[in-house]
mmCIF file of C-alpha atoms in Angstrom:
data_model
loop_
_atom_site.group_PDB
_atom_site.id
_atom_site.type_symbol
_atom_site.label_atom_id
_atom_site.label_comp_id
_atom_site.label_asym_id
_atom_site.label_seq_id
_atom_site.Cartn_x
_atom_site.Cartn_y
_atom_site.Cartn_z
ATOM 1 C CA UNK A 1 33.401 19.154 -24.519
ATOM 2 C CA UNK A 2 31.960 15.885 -23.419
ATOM 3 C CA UNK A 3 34.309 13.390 -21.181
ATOM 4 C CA UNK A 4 33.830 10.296 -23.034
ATOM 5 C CA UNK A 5 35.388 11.117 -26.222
ATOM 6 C CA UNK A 6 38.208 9.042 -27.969
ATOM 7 C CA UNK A 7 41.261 10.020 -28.746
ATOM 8 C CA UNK A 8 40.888 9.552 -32.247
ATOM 9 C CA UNK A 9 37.547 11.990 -31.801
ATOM 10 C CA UNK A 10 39.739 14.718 -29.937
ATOM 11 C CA UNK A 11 42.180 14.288 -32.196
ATOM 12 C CA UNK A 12 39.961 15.456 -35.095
ATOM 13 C CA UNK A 13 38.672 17.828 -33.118
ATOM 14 C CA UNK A 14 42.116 19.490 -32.486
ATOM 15 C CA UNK A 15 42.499 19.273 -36.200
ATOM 16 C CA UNK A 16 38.663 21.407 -36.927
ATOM 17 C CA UNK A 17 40.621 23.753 -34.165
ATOM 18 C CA UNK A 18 43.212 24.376 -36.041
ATOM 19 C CA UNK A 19 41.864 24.580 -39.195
ATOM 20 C CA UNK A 20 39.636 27.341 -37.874
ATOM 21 C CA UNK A 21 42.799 28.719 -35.218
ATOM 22 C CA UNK A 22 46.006 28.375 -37.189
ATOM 23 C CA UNK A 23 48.489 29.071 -34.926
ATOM 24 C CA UNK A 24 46.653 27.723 -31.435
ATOM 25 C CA UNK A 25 49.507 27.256 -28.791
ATOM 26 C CA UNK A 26 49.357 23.638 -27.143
ATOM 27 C CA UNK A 27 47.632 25.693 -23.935
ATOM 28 C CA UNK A 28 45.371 27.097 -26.494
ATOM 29 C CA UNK A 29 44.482 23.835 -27.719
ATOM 30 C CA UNK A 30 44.249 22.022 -24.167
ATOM 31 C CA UNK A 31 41.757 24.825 -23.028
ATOM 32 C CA UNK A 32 39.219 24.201 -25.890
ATOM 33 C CA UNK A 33 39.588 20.428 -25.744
ATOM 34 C CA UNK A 34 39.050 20.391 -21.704
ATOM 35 C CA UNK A 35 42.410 18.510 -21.380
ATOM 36 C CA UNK A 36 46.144 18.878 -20.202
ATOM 37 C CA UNK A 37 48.807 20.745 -22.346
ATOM 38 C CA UNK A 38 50.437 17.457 -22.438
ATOM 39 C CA UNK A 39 47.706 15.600 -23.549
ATOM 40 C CA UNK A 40 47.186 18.189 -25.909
ATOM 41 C CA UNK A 41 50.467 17.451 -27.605
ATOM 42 C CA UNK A 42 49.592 14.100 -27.752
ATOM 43 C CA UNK A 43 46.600 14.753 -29.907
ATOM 44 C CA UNK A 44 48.648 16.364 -31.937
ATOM 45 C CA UNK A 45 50.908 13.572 -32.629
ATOM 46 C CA UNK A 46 47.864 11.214 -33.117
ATOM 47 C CA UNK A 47 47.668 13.399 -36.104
ATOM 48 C CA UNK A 48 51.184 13.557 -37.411
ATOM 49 C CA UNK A 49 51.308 9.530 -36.959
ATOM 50 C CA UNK A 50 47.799 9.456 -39.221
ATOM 51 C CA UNK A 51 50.110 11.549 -42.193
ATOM 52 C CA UNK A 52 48.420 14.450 -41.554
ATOM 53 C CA UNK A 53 50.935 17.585 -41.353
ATOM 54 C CA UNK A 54 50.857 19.433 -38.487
ATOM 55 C CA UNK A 55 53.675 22.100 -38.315
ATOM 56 C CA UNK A 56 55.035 23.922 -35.393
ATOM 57 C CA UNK A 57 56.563 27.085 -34.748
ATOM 58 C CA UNK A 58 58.515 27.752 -31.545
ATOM 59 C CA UNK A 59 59.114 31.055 -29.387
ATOM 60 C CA UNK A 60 56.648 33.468 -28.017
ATOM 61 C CA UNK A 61 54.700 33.534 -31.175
ATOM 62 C CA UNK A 62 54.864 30.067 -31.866
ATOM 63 C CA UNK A 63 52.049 27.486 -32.192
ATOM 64 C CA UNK A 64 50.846 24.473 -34.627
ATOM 65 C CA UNK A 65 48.604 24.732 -37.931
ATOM 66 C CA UNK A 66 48.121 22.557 -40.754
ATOM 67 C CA UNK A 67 50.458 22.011 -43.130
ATOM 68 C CA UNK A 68 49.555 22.834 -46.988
ATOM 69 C CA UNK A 69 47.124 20.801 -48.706
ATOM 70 C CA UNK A 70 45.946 18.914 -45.868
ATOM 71 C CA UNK A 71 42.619 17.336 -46.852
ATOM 72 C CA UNK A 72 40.219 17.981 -44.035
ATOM 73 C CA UNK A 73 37.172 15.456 -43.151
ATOM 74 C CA UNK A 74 34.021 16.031 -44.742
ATOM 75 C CA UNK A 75 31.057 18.911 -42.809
ATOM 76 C CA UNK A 76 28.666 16.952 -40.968
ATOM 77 C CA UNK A 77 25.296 18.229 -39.831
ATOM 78 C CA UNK A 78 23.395 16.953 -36.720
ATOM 79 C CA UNK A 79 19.758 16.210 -37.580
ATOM 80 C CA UNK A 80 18.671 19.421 -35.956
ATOM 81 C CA UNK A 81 21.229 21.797 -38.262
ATOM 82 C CA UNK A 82 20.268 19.812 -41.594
ATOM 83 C CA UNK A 83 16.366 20.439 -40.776
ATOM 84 C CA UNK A 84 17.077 23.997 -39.881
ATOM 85 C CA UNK A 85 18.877 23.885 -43.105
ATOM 86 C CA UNK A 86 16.390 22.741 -45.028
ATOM 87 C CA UNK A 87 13.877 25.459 -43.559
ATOM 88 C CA UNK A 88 16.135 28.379 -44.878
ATOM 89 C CA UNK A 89 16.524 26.828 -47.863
ATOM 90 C CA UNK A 90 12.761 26.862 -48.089
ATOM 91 C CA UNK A 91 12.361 30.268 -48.521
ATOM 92 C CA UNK A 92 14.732 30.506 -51.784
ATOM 93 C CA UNK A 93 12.749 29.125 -54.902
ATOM 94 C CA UNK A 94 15.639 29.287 -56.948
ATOM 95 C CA UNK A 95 17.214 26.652 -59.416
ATOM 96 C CA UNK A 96 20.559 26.792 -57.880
ATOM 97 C CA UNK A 97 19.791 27.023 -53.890
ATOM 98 C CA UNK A 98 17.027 23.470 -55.093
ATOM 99 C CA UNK A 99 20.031 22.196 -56.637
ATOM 100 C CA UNK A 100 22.762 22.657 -53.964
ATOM 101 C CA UNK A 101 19.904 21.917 -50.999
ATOM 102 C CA UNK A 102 19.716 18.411 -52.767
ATOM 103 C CA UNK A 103 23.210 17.761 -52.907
ATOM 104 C CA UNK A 104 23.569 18.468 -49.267
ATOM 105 C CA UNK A 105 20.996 16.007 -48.430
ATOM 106 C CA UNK A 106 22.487 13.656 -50.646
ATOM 107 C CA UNK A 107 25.951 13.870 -48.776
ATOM 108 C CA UNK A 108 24.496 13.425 -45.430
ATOM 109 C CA UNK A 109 24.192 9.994 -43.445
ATOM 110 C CA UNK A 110 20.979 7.933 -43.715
ATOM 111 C CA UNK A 111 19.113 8.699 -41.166
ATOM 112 C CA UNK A 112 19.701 12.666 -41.052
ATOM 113 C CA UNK A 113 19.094 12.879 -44.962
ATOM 114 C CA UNK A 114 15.750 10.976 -44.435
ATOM 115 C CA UNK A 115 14.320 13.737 -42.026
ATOM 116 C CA UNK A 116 15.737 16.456 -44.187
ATOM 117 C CA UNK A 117 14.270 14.931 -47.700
ATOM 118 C CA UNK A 118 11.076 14.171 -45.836
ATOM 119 C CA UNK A 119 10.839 17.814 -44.911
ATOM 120 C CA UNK A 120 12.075 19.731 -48.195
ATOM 121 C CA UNK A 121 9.487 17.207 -50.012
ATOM 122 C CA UNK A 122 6.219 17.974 -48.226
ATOM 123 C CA UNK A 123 6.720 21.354 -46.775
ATOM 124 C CA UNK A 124 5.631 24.128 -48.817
ATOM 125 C CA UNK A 125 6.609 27.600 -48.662
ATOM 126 C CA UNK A 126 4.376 30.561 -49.864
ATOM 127 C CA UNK A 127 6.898 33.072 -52.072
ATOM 128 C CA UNK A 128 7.463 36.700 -51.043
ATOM 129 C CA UNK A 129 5.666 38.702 -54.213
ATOM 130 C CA UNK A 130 8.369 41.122 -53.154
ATOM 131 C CA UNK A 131 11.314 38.796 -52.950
ATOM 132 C CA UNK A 132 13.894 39.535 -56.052
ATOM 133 C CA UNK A 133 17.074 37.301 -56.245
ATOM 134 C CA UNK A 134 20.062 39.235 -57.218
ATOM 135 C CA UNK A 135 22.935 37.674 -59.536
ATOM 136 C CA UNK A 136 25.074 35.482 -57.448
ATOM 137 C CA UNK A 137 27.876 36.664 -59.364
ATOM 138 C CA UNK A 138 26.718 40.225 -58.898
ATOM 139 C CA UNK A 139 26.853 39.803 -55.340
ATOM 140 C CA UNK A 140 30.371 37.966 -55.137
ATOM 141 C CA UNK A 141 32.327 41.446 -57.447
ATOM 142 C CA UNK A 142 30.353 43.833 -54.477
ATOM 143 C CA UNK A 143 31.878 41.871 -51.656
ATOM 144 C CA UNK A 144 35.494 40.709 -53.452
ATOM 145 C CA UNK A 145 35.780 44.935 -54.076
ATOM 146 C CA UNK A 146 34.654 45.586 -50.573
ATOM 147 C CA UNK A 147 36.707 43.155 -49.006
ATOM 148 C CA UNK A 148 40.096 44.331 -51.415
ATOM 149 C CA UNK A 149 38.797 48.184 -50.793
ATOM 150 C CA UNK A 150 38.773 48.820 -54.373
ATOM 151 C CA UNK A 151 36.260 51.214 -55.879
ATOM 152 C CA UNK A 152 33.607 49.822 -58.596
ATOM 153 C CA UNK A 153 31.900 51.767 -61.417
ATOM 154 C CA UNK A 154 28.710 50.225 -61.415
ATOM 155 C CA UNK A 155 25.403 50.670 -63.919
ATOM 156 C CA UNK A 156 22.002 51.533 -61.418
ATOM 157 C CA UNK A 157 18.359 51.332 -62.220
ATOM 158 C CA UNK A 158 16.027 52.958 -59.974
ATOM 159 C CA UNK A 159 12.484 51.799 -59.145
ATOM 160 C CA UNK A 160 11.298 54.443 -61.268
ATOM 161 C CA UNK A 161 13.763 53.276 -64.245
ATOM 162 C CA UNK A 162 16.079 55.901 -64.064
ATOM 163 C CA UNK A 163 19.460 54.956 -65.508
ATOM 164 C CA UNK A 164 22.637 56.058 -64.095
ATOM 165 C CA UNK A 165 26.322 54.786 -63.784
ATOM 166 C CA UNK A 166 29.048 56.248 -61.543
ATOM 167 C CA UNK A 167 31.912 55.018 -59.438
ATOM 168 C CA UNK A 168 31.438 54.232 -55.832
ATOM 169 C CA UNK A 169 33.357 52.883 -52.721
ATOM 170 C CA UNK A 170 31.544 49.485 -51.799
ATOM 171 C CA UNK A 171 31.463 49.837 -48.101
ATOM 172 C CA UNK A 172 29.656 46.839 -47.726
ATOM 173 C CA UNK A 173 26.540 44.234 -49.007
ATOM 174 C CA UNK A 174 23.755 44.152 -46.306
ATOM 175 C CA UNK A 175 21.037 41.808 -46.245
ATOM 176 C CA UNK A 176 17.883 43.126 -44.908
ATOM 177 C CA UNK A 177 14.196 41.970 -44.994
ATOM 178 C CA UNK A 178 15.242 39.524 -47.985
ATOM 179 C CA UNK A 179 16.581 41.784 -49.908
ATOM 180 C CA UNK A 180 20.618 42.704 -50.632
ATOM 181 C CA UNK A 181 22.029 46.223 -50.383
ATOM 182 C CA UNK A 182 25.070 47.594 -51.518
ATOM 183 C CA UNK A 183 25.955 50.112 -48.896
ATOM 184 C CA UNK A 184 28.750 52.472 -50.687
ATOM 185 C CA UNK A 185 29.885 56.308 -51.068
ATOM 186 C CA UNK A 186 29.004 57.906 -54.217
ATOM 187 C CA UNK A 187 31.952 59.642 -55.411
ATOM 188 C CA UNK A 188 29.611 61.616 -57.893
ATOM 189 C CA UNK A 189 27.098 62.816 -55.216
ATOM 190 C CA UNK A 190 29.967 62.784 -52.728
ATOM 191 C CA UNK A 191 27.550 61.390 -50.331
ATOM 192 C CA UNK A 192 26.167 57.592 -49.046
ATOM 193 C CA UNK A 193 24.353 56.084 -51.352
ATOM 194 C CA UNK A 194 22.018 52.270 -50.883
ATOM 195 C CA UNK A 195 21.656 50.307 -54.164
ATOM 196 C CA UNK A 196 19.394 47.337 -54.204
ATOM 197 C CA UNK A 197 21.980 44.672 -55.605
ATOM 198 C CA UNK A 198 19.063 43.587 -57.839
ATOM 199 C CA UNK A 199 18.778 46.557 -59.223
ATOM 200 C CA UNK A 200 23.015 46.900 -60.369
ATOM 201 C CA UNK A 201 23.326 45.803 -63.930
ATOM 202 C CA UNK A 202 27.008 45.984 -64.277
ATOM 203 C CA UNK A 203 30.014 45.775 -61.726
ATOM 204 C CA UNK A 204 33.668 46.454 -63.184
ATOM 205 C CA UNK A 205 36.388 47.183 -60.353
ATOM 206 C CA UNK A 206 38.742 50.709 -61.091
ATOM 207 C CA UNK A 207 42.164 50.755 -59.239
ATOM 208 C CA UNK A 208 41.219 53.313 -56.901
ATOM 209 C CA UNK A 209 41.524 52.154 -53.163
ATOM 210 C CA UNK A 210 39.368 53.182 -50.507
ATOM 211 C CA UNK A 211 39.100 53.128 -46.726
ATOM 212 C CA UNK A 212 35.556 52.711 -45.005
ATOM 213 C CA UNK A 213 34.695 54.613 -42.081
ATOM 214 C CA UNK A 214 36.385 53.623 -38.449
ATOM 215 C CA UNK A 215 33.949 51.437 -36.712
ATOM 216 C CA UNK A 216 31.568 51.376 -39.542
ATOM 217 C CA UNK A 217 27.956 50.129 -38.330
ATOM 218 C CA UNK A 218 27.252 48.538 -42.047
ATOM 219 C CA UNK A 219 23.431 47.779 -40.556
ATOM 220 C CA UNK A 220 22.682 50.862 -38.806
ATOM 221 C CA UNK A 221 24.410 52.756 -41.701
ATOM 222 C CA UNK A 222 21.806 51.351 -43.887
ATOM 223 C CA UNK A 223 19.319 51.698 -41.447
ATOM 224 C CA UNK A 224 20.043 55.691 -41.336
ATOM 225 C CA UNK A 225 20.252 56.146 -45.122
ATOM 226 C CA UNK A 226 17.827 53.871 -46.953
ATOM 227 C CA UNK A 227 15.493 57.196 -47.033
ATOM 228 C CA UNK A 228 17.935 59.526 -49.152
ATOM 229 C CA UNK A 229 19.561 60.556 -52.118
ATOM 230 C CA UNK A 230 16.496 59.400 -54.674
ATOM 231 C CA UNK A 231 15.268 61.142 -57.444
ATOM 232 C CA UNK A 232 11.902 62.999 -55.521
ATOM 233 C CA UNK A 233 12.046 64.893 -52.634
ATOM 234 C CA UNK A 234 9.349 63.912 -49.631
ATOM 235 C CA UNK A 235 7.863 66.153 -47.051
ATOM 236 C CA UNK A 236 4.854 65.071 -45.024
ATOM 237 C CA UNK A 237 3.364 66.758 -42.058
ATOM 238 C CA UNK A 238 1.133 64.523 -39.591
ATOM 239 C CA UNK A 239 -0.857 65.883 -37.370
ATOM 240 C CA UNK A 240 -0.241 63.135 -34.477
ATOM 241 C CA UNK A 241 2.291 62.909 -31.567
ATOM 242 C CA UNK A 242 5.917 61.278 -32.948
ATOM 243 C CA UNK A 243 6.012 58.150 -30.804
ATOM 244 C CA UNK A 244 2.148 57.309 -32.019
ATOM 245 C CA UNK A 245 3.519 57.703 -35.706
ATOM 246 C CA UNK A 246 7.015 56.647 -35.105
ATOM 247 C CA UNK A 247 5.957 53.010 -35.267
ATOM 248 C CA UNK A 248 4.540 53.250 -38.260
ATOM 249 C CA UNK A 249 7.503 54.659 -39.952
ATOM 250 C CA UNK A 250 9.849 52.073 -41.692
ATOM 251 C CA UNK A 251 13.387 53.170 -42.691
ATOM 252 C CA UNK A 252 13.178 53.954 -46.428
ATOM 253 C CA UNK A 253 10.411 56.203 -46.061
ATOM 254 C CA UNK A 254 12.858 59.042 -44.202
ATOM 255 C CA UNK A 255 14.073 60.515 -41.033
ATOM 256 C CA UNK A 256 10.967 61.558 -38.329
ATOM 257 C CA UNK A 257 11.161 64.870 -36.935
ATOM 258 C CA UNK A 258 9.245 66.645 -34.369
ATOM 259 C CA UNK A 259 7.335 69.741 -35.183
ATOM 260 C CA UNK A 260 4.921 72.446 -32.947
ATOM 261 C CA UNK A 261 1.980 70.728 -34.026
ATOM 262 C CA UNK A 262 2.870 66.818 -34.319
ATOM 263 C CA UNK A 263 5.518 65.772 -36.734
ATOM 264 C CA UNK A 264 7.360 65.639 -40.268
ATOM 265 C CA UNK A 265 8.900 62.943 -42.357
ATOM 266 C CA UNK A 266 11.661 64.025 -44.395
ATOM 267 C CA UNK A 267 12.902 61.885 -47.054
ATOM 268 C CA UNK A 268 12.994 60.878 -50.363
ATOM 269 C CA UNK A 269 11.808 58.372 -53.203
ATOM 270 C CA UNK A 270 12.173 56.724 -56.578
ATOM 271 C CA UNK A 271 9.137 55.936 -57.282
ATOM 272 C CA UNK A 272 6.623 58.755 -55.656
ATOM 273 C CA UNK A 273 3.517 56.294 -56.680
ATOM 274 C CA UNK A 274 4.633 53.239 -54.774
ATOM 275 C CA UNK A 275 5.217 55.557 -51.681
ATOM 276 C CA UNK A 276 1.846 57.193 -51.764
ATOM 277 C CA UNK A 277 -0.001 53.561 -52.212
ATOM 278 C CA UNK A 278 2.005 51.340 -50.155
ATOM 279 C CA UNK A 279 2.874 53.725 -47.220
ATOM 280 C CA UNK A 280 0.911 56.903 -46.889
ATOM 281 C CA UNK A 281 -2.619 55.080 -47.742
ATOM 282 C CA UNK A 282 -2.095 52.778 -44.661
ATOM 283 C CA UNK A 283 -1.542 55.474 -42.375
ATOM 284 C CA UNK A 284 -3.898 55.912 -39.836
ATOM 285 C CA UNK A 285 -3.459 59.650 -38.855
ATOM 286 C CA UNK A 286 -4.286 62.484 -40.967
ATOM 287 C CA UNK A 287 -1.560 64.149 -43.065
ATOM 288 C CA UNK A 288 -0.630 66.934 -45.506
ATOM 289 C CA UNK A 289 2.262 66.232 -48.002
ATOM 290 C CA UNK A 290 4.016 70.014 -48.251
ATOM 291 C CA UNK A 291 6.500 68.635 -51.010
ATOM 292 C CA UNK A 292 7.858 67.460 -53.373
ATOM 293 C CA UNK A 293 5.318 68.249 -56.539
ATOM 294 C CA UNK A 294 5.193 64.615 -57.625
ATOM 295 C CA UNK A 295 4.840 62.967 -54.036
ATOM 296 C CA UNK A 296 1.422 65.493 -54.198
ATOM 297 C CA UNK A 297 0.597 64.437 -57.813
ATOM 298 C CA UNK A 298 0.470 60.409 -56.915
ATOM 299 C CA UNK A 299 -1.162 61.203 -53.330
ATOM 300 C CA UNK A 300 -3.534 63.253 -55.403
ATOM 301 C CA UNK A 301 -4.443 60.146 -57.684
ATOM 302 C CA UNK A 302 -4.712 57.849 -54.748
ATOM 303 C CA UNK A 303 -6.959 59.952 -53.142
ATOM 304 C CA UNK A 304 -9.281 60.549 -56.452
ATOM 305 C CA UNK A 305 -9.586 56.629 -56.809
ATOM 306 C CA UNK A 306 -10.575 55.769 -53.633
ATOM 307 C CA UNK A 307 -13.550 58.627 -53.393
ATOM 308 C CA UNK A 308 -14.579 57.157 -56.901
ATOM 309 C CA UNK A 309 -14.399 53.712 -54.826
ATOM 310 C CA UNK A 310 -17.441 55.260 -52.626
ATOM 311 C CA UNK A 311 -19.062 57.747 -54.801
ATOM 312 C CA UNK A 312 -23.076 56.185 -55.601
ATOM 313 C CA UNK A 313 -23.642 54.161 -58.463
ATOM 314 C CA UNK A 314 -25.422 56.080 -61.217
#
């Protein structure tokens, strides 16, 4: 913390600590303001003098925290937050992020709002054809039930528009690549399960409690299991060394395994038409799908349109 602060600046700042640390000791409190215990307690009276309640407990788990309904001081950005604000911002066309970005600027001080208006107003942003913004209020049910550990029954449409509903255990919502994941344990497949958020229609909380794993990994979870439990079954042999095709293998296309003569992928799909034309017809090693039958059919059809791409003109 820099040396030349007030003590009406240090006091607020032991204030932000303890709105953040209820229950910081006075040593706690000296430590993270770079000044004695005693002046630490000072601070704390600089507060108590301006009416703000501080209360303090004594005895070996003792320490100070804000008293009930204290009314704290308003967020402030630095120039460089609010423009790096602004940025993120930039990549959500909705309505309500537009709405809430201006309000922000609105709220800060002269000079930082100028910057950040200047940039929200003539920087452009090319949208993701792929982005898809679930429900906000979609997204708050997942993560209230995950954070309460209370089982939801929710209504799922695949990519292939498959309807299902079933109750699962909301381990946790995971934002990856732009897009939001409910991470949960299907109690019907008795198995993990990833639901694009997007794709839930309907979230109503049971009164079933849950536990998640010990020292769940939500990310690498997802990570592990983005590939499984759809509708088609995937098998593809390629006839190429696993590290050469291992980085051209994303997640949600399956698990890489090595065989005697190069590799598989084993996996799985909603939509066996978007994973033969986005991801096998990019590969750049030859391949042979051995299952499922529809994975074949939509390979099949790729295949037949682009040698009718290159057949001669007649």
């Amino acid at each position: 913390m820099p040396t030349d602060l007030s003590p009406t600046a240090r006091a607020l700042r032991t204030m932000d600590i303890l709105r953040t640390r209820p229950g910081a000791t006075a040593d706690e409190l000296a430590a993270s303001l770079g000044v004695t215990e005693r002046a630490a307690r000072r601070y704390i009276g600089i507060l108590r003098e301006a009416g703000i309640p501080v209360e303090s407990t004594r005895g070996p788990y003792g320490g100070y925290r804000l008293g009930r309904g204290t009314r704290l001081p308003p967020v402030v950005f630095t120039e460089p937050e609010a423009l790096s604000l602004v940025m993120a911002a930039l990549d959500d066309a909705g309505e309500l992020v537009g709405n809430a970005l201006s309000k922000v600027i609105r709220a800060l001080p002269e000079n930082v709002g100028r910057q950040a208006a200047r940039l929200r107003d003539h920087a452009s942003a090319a949208p993701d054809p792929y982005s898809v913004r679930p429900d906000p209020d979609t997204i708050s049910a997942l993560v209230a039930a995950s954070a309460d550990r209370r089982s939801v029954r929710v209504a799922y449409r695949s990519e292939s528009g498959r309807e299902s509903e079933g109750e699962v255990d909301p381990w946790a919502v995971v934002l990856r690549h732009g897009r939001w994941y409910l991470l949960c344990h299907s109690h019907r497949a008795d198995a993990i399960r990833t639901y694009r958020v997007d794709r839930i229609g309907t979230v109503h909380r049971t009164t079933r409690a849950f536990d998640p794993p010990d020292d769940l990994d939500p990310v690498a979870v997802l990570e592990e299991n983005l590939g499984t439990g759809w509708e088609y079954l995937t098998r593809v042999v390629f006839d190429a060394p696993l590290p050469e095709v291992a980085r051209w293998i994303t997640p949600p296309m399956g698990r890489l395994e090595a065989s005697d003569d190069g590799c598989v992928l084993v996996g799985s799909t909603s939509s066996p038409e978007m994973y033969a034309q986005k991801w096998l017809a990019r590969m750049p090693f030859g391949f042979r799908v051995e299952s499922g039958p529809e994975l074949r059919a939509a390979v099949a059809a790729v295949a037949a349109r682009f040698t009718a791409a290159v057949e001669p003109a007649r």
